[in-house]
Amino acid sequence: MALKNTSTTVTSLCSIPTLFLSLTLICTLSVTLFFLFSNPKTQTQTQTQAPLHHLKVYISDLPRSLNYGLLDTYYSSSTFDSRLPNNPRHKIHIPKNLKFPPYPENPLIKQYSAEYWIMADLMTPDNLRTNSFAKRVFDLNQADVVFVPFFATLSAELQLGTNKGVFRKKVDENKDYERQREVLDFVTKSQAWNRSGGRDHVFVLTGNVSVLSCS
């Protein structure tokens, strides 16, 4: 009888770790499945992601001289900004005829570069753009807004750096004034402006820009 009881006890004791191991595996599997299917990355793989609603932007066809051409003017000038020490680090030499010149390192100019980066984003091909809320369209009728790519701040800073005394004055020596006048003449005669009266047009103005009236 003693041997029989011993055998029963051994069998009973061996079943306890087996049962514990089984329960552990079940719990582990359950937790794993829970985190797997509650993970947003997993869900996006199994569900159709909602399309991103872009702001559709049409770019006004301004002459290059009013945006990237101003960078050509800046880099081709032999005159340093009169407001800065004559430090060559503020002005680098770049190859001529670049389609998209880099923005100046001049700290007085670089801090006001929003229009440059907006333009750069819109000009970047769709397959190279990520997480952008805006999408360039080439059909005016599809556009939500019309972006006017005038590098207004750079235009103003070029004038301030060369002849600050005439800044904000309507004189021939104020090249910034002439450029602003050219922008308004071009834009207000365009089909896009006539369609909306300019209500959907976007001008980016930062820093020391002195703005002319569209009227």
Tab-separated table of C-alpha atoms in Angstrom:
chain	number	residue	atom	x	y	z
A	1	MET	CA	0.000	0.000	0.000
A	2	ALA	CA	2.850	2.326	0.800
A	3	LEU	CA	4.310	1.850	-2.636
A	4	LYS	CA	0.940	2.497	-4.236
A	5	ASN	CA	0.470	5.675	-2.262
A	6	THR	CA	3.977	6.835	-3.157
A	7	SER	CA	3.323	6.279	-6.848
A	8	THR	CA	0.096	8.263	-6.669
A	9	THR	CA	1.825	11.088	-4.850
A	10	VAL	CA	4.625	11.287	-7.445
A	11	THR	CA	2.125	11.336	-10.303
A	12	SER	CA	0.134	14.075	-8.596
A	13	LEU	CA	3.244	16.168	-7.910
A	14	CYS	CA	4.401	15.847	-11.533
A	15	SER	CA	1.087	17.168	-12.850
A	16	ILE	CA	1.351	20.466	-10.942
A	17	PRO	CA	4.327	21.953	-12.894
A	18	THR	CA	2.831	20.642	-16.121
A	19	LEU	CA	-0.430	22.449	-15.415
A	20	PHE	CA	1.440	25.582	-14.349
A	21	LEU	CA	3.495	25.542	-17.563
A	22	SER	CA	0.371	25.159	-19.676
A	23	LEU	CA	-1.336	28.076	-17.987
A	24	THR	CA	1.808	30.193	-18.402
A	25	LEU	CA	1.926	29.481	-22.136
A	26	ILE	CA	-1.741	30.322	-22.549
A	27	CYS	CA	-1.336	33.623	-20.691
A	28	THR	CA	1.764	34.539	-22.680
A	29	LEU	CA	0.019	33.805	-25.964
A	30	SER	CA	-3.020	35.859	-24.953
A	31	VAL	CA	-0.915	38.866	-23.970
A	32	THR	CA	1.083	38.618	-27.176
A	33	LEU	CA	-2.042	38.544	-29.334
A	34	PHE	CA	-3.523	41.469	-27.392
A	35	PHE	CA	-0.532	43.743	-28.013
A	36	LEU	CA	-0.187	42.540	-31.584
A	37	PHE	CA	-3.702	43.517	-32.605
A	38	SER	CA	-3.843	46.663	-30.482
A	39	ASN	CA	-0.650	48.024	-32.071
A	40	PRO	CA	-1.508	50.928	-34.440
A	41	LYS	CA	1.159	49.806	-36.902
A	42	THR	CA	-0.440	46.390	-37.146
A	43	GLN	CA	-3.864	47.912	-37.580
A	44	THR	CA	-2.711	50.123	-40.446
A	45	GLN	CA	-1.441	47.028	-42.214
A	46	THR	CA	-4.810	45.317	-41.968
A	47	GLN	CA	-7.067	48.309	-42.440
A	48	THR	CA	-7.339	50.790	-45.276
A	49	GLN	CA	-5.833	54.082	-44.186
A	50	ALA	CA	-8.007	57.136	-44.685
A	51	PRO	CA	-6.695	59.376	-47.497
A	52	LEU	CA	-4.913	62.584	-46.522
A	53	HIS	CA	-6.830	65.675	-47.635
A	54	HIS	CA	-4.251	68.034	-49.112
A	55	LEU	CA	-4.550	71.744	-49.619
A	56	LYS	CA	-4.399	72.097	-53.387
A	57	VAL	CA	-2.043	74.908	-54.363
A	58	TYR	CA	-1.575	76.535	-57.742
A	59	ILE	CA	1.687	78.486	-58.167
A	60	SER	CA	1.399	81.839	-59.884
A	61	ASP	CA	3.766	81.977	-62.841
A	62	LEU	CA	5.864	84.943	-61.731
A	63	PRO	CA	9.067	85.736	-63.628
A	64	ARG	CA	12.083	83.980	-62.115
A	65	SER	CA	13.653	87.370	-61.417
A	66	LEU	CA	11.152	87.803	-58.565
A	67	ASN	CA	12.067	84.634	-56.670
A	68	TYR	CA	15.079	82.452	-57.445
A	69	GLY	CA	16.498	85.217	-59.612
A	70	LEU	CA	16.853	87.346	-56.476
A	71	LEU	CA	19.204	84.699	-55.121
A	72	ASP	CA	21.227	84.947	-58.329
A	73	THR	CA	21.409	88.699	-57.741
A	74	TYR	CA	22.522	88.197	-54.159
A	75	TYR	CA	25.296	85.741	-54.984
A	76	SER	CA	26.540	87.637	-58.038
A	77	SER	CA	26.909	90.899	-56.124
A	78	SER	CA	30.433	91.814	-55.077
A	79	THR	CA	29.129	94.044	-52.299
A	80	PHE	CA	28.800	92.685	-48.788
A	81	ASP	CA	25.821	93.561	-46.644
A	82	SER	CA	26.631	96.937	-45.094
A	83	ARG	CA	24.921	95.886	-41.857
A	84	LEU	CA	27.319	92.992	-41.275
A	85	PRO	CA	31.060	92.744	-40.666
A	86	ASN	CA	32.988	92.001	-43.821
A	87	ASN	CA	32.937	88.302	-43.066
A	88	PRO	CA	33.207	85.970	-46.083
A	89	ARG	CA	31.368	83.233	-44.185
A	90	HIS	CA	28.159	85.224	-44.657
A	91	LYS	CA	28.464	84.939	-48.411
A	92	ILE	CA	29.480	81.792	-50.222
A	93	HIS	CA	30.327	81.318	-53.868
A	94	ILE	CA	27.993	78.977	-55.723
A	95	PRO	CA	28.035	77.713	-59.311
A	96	LYS	CA	26.251	79.922	-61.810
A	97	ASN	CA	22.954	78.999	-63.460
A	98	LEU	CA	21.695	76.854	-60.591
A	99	LYS	CA	17.983	76.266	-60.993
A	100	PHE	CA	17.381	76.315	-57.242
A	101	PRO	CA	20.152	78.244	-55.450
A	102	PRO	CA	20.520	77.737	-51.676
A	103	TYR	CA	19.245	80.373	-49.307
A	104	PRO	CA	21.888	82.811	-47.963
A	105	GLU	CA	23.652	82.121	-44.671
A	106	ASN	CA	23.488	85.829	-43.866
A	107	PRO	CA	21.804	85.720	-40.413
A	108	LEU	CA	19.803	88.886	-41.104
A	109	ILE	CA	18.255	87.219	-44.155
A	110	LYS	CA	18.115	83.563	-43.205
A	111	GLN	CA	15.758	84.147	-40.290
A	112	TYR	CA	13.108	85.324	-42.766
A	113	SER	CA	13.003	82.541	-45.338
A	114	ALA	CA	9.456	81.130	-45.094
A	115	GLU	CA	8.525	81.871	-48.724
A	116	TYR	CA	11.670	80.105	-49.939
A	117	TRP	CA	10.872	76.889	-48.068
A	118	ILE	CA	7.195	76.919	-49.056
A	119	MET	CA	8.242	77.253	-52.679
A	120	ALA	CA	10.806	74.483	-52.279
A	121	ASP	CA	8.192	72.152	-50.795
A	122	LEU	CA	5.720	72.796	-53.612
A	123	MET	CA	8.399	72.368	-56.283
A	124	THR	CA	9.525	68.999	-54.913
A	125	PRO	CA	8.163	66.005	-56.910
A	126	ASP	CA	5.335	64.126	-55.188
A	127	ASN	CA	7.348	60.914	-54.907
A	128	LEU	CA	9.986	62.736	-52.832
A	129	ARG	CA	7.591	64.564	-50.499
A	130	THR	CA	6.407	63.173	-47.172
A	131	ASN	CA	3.960	64.497	-44.570
A	132	SER	CA	3.212	67.694	-46.486
A	133	PHE	CA	-0.253	69.184	-46.045
A	134	ALA	CA	-0.080	70.947	-49.424
A	135	LYS	CA	-0.189	69.481	-52.914
A	136	ARG	CA	0.750	71.383	-56.036
A	137	VAL	CA	-1.783	71.344	-58.864
A	138	PHE	CA	-1.241	72.598	-62.398
A	139	ASP	CA	-4.897	73.185	-63.194
A	140	LEU	CA	-6.139	76.471	-61.746
A	141	ASN	CA	-9.696	75.134	-61.547
A	142	GLN	CA	-8.568	72.438	-59.093
A	143	ALA	CA	-6.807	74.845	-56.724
A	144	ASP	CA	-7.943	75.833	-53.254
A	145	VAL	CA	-5.442	78.707	-53.120
A	146	VAL	CA	-2.972	80.474	-55.389
A	147	PHE	CA	0.547	80.902	-54.006
A	148	VAL	CA	2.406	83.978	-55.245
A	149	PRO	CA	6.116	82.989	-55.153
A	150	PHE	CA	7.618	86.402	-54.572
A	151	PHE	CA	10.644	86.287	-52.273
A	152	ALA	CA	9.496	89.514	-50.652
A	153	THR	CA	11.789	89.391	-47.647
A	154	LEU	CA	14.868	88.745	-49.755
A	155	SER	CA	13.878	91.635	-52.026
A	156	ALA	CA	13.591	93.960	-49.029
A	157	GLU	CA	16.827	92.734	-47.464
A	158	LEU	CA	18.737	93.260	-50.701
A	159	GLN	CA	17.617	96.877	-50.664
A	160	LEU	CA	18.406	97.320	-46.972
A	161	GLY	CA	21.864	95.851	-47.469
A	162	THR	CA	22.804	98.134	-50.367
A	163	ASN	CA	20.904	101.404	-49.925
A	164	LYS	CA	18.934	101.550	-46.697
A	165	GLY	CA	18.299	105.290	-47.026
A	166	VAL	CA	15.667	104.891	-49.775
A	167	PHE	CA	13.896	101.896	-48.292
A	168	ARG	CA	10.090	102.440	-48.134
A	169	LYS	CA	10.401	105.391	-50.521
A	170	LYS	CA	8.707	105.371	-53.928
A	171	VAL	CA	11.819	106.342	-55.856
A	172	ASP	CA	13.760	104.744	-58.700
A	173	GLU	CA	16.673	103.913	-56.410
A	174	ASN	CA	14.419	101.668	-54.329
A	175	LYS	CA	14.614	98.418	-56.293
A	176	ASP	CA	12.440	96.661	-53.739
A	177	TYR	CA	9.603	99.074	-54.508
A	178	GLU	CA	10.026	98.427	-58.233
A	179	ARG	CA	9.901	94.668	-57.713
A	180	GLN	CA	6.760	94.896	-55.580
A	181	ARG	CA	5.118	97.018	-58.252
A	182	GLU	CA	6.078	94.423	-60.870
A	183	VAL	CA	4.562	91.612	-58.781
A	184	LEU	CA	1.251	93.440	-58.322
A	185	ASP	CA	1.035	94.404	-61.982
A	186	PHE	CA	1.637	90.812	-63.029
A	187	VAL	CA	-0.702	89.171	-60.521
A	188	THR	CA	-3.663	91.556	-60.846
A	189	LYS	CA	-3.724	91.024	-64.608
A	190	SER	CA	-3.725	87.230	-64.341
A	191	GLN	CA	-6.630	84.869	-64.961
A	192	ALA	CA	-6.398	83.589	-61.396
A	193	TRP	CA	-6.835	87.074	-59.941
A	194	ASN	CA	-9.732	87.925	-62.237
A	195	ARG	CA	-11.478	84.706	-61.232
A	196	SER	CA	-11.517	85.450	-57.504
A	197	GLY	CA	-10.548	89.068	-57.129
A	198	GLY	CA	-7.474	87.874	-55.260
A	199	ARG	CA	-9.418	86.390	-52.333
A	200	ASP	CA	-7.665	83.027	-52.681
A	201	HIS	CA	-4.154	84.426	-53.265
A	202	VAL	CA	-1.410	83.824	-50.707
A	203	PHE	CA	1.510	86.231	-50.256
A	204	VAL	CA	4.149	85.336	-47.663
A	205	LEU	CA	5.561	88.462	-46.025
A	206	THR	CA	7.926	88.388	-43.048
A	207	GLY	CA	10.465	90.632	-41.382
A	208	ASN	CA	11.028	94.147	-42.742
A	209	VAL	CA	8.761	93.939	-45.770
A	210	SER	CA	7.013	97.156	-46.783
A	211	VAL	CA	3.861	96.197	-48.678
A	212	LEU	CA	2.130	98.034	-51.503
A	213	SER	CA	-1.648	98.061	-51.794
A	214	CYS	CA	-3.225	95.851	-54.443
A	215	SER	CA	-5.783	98.531	-55.259
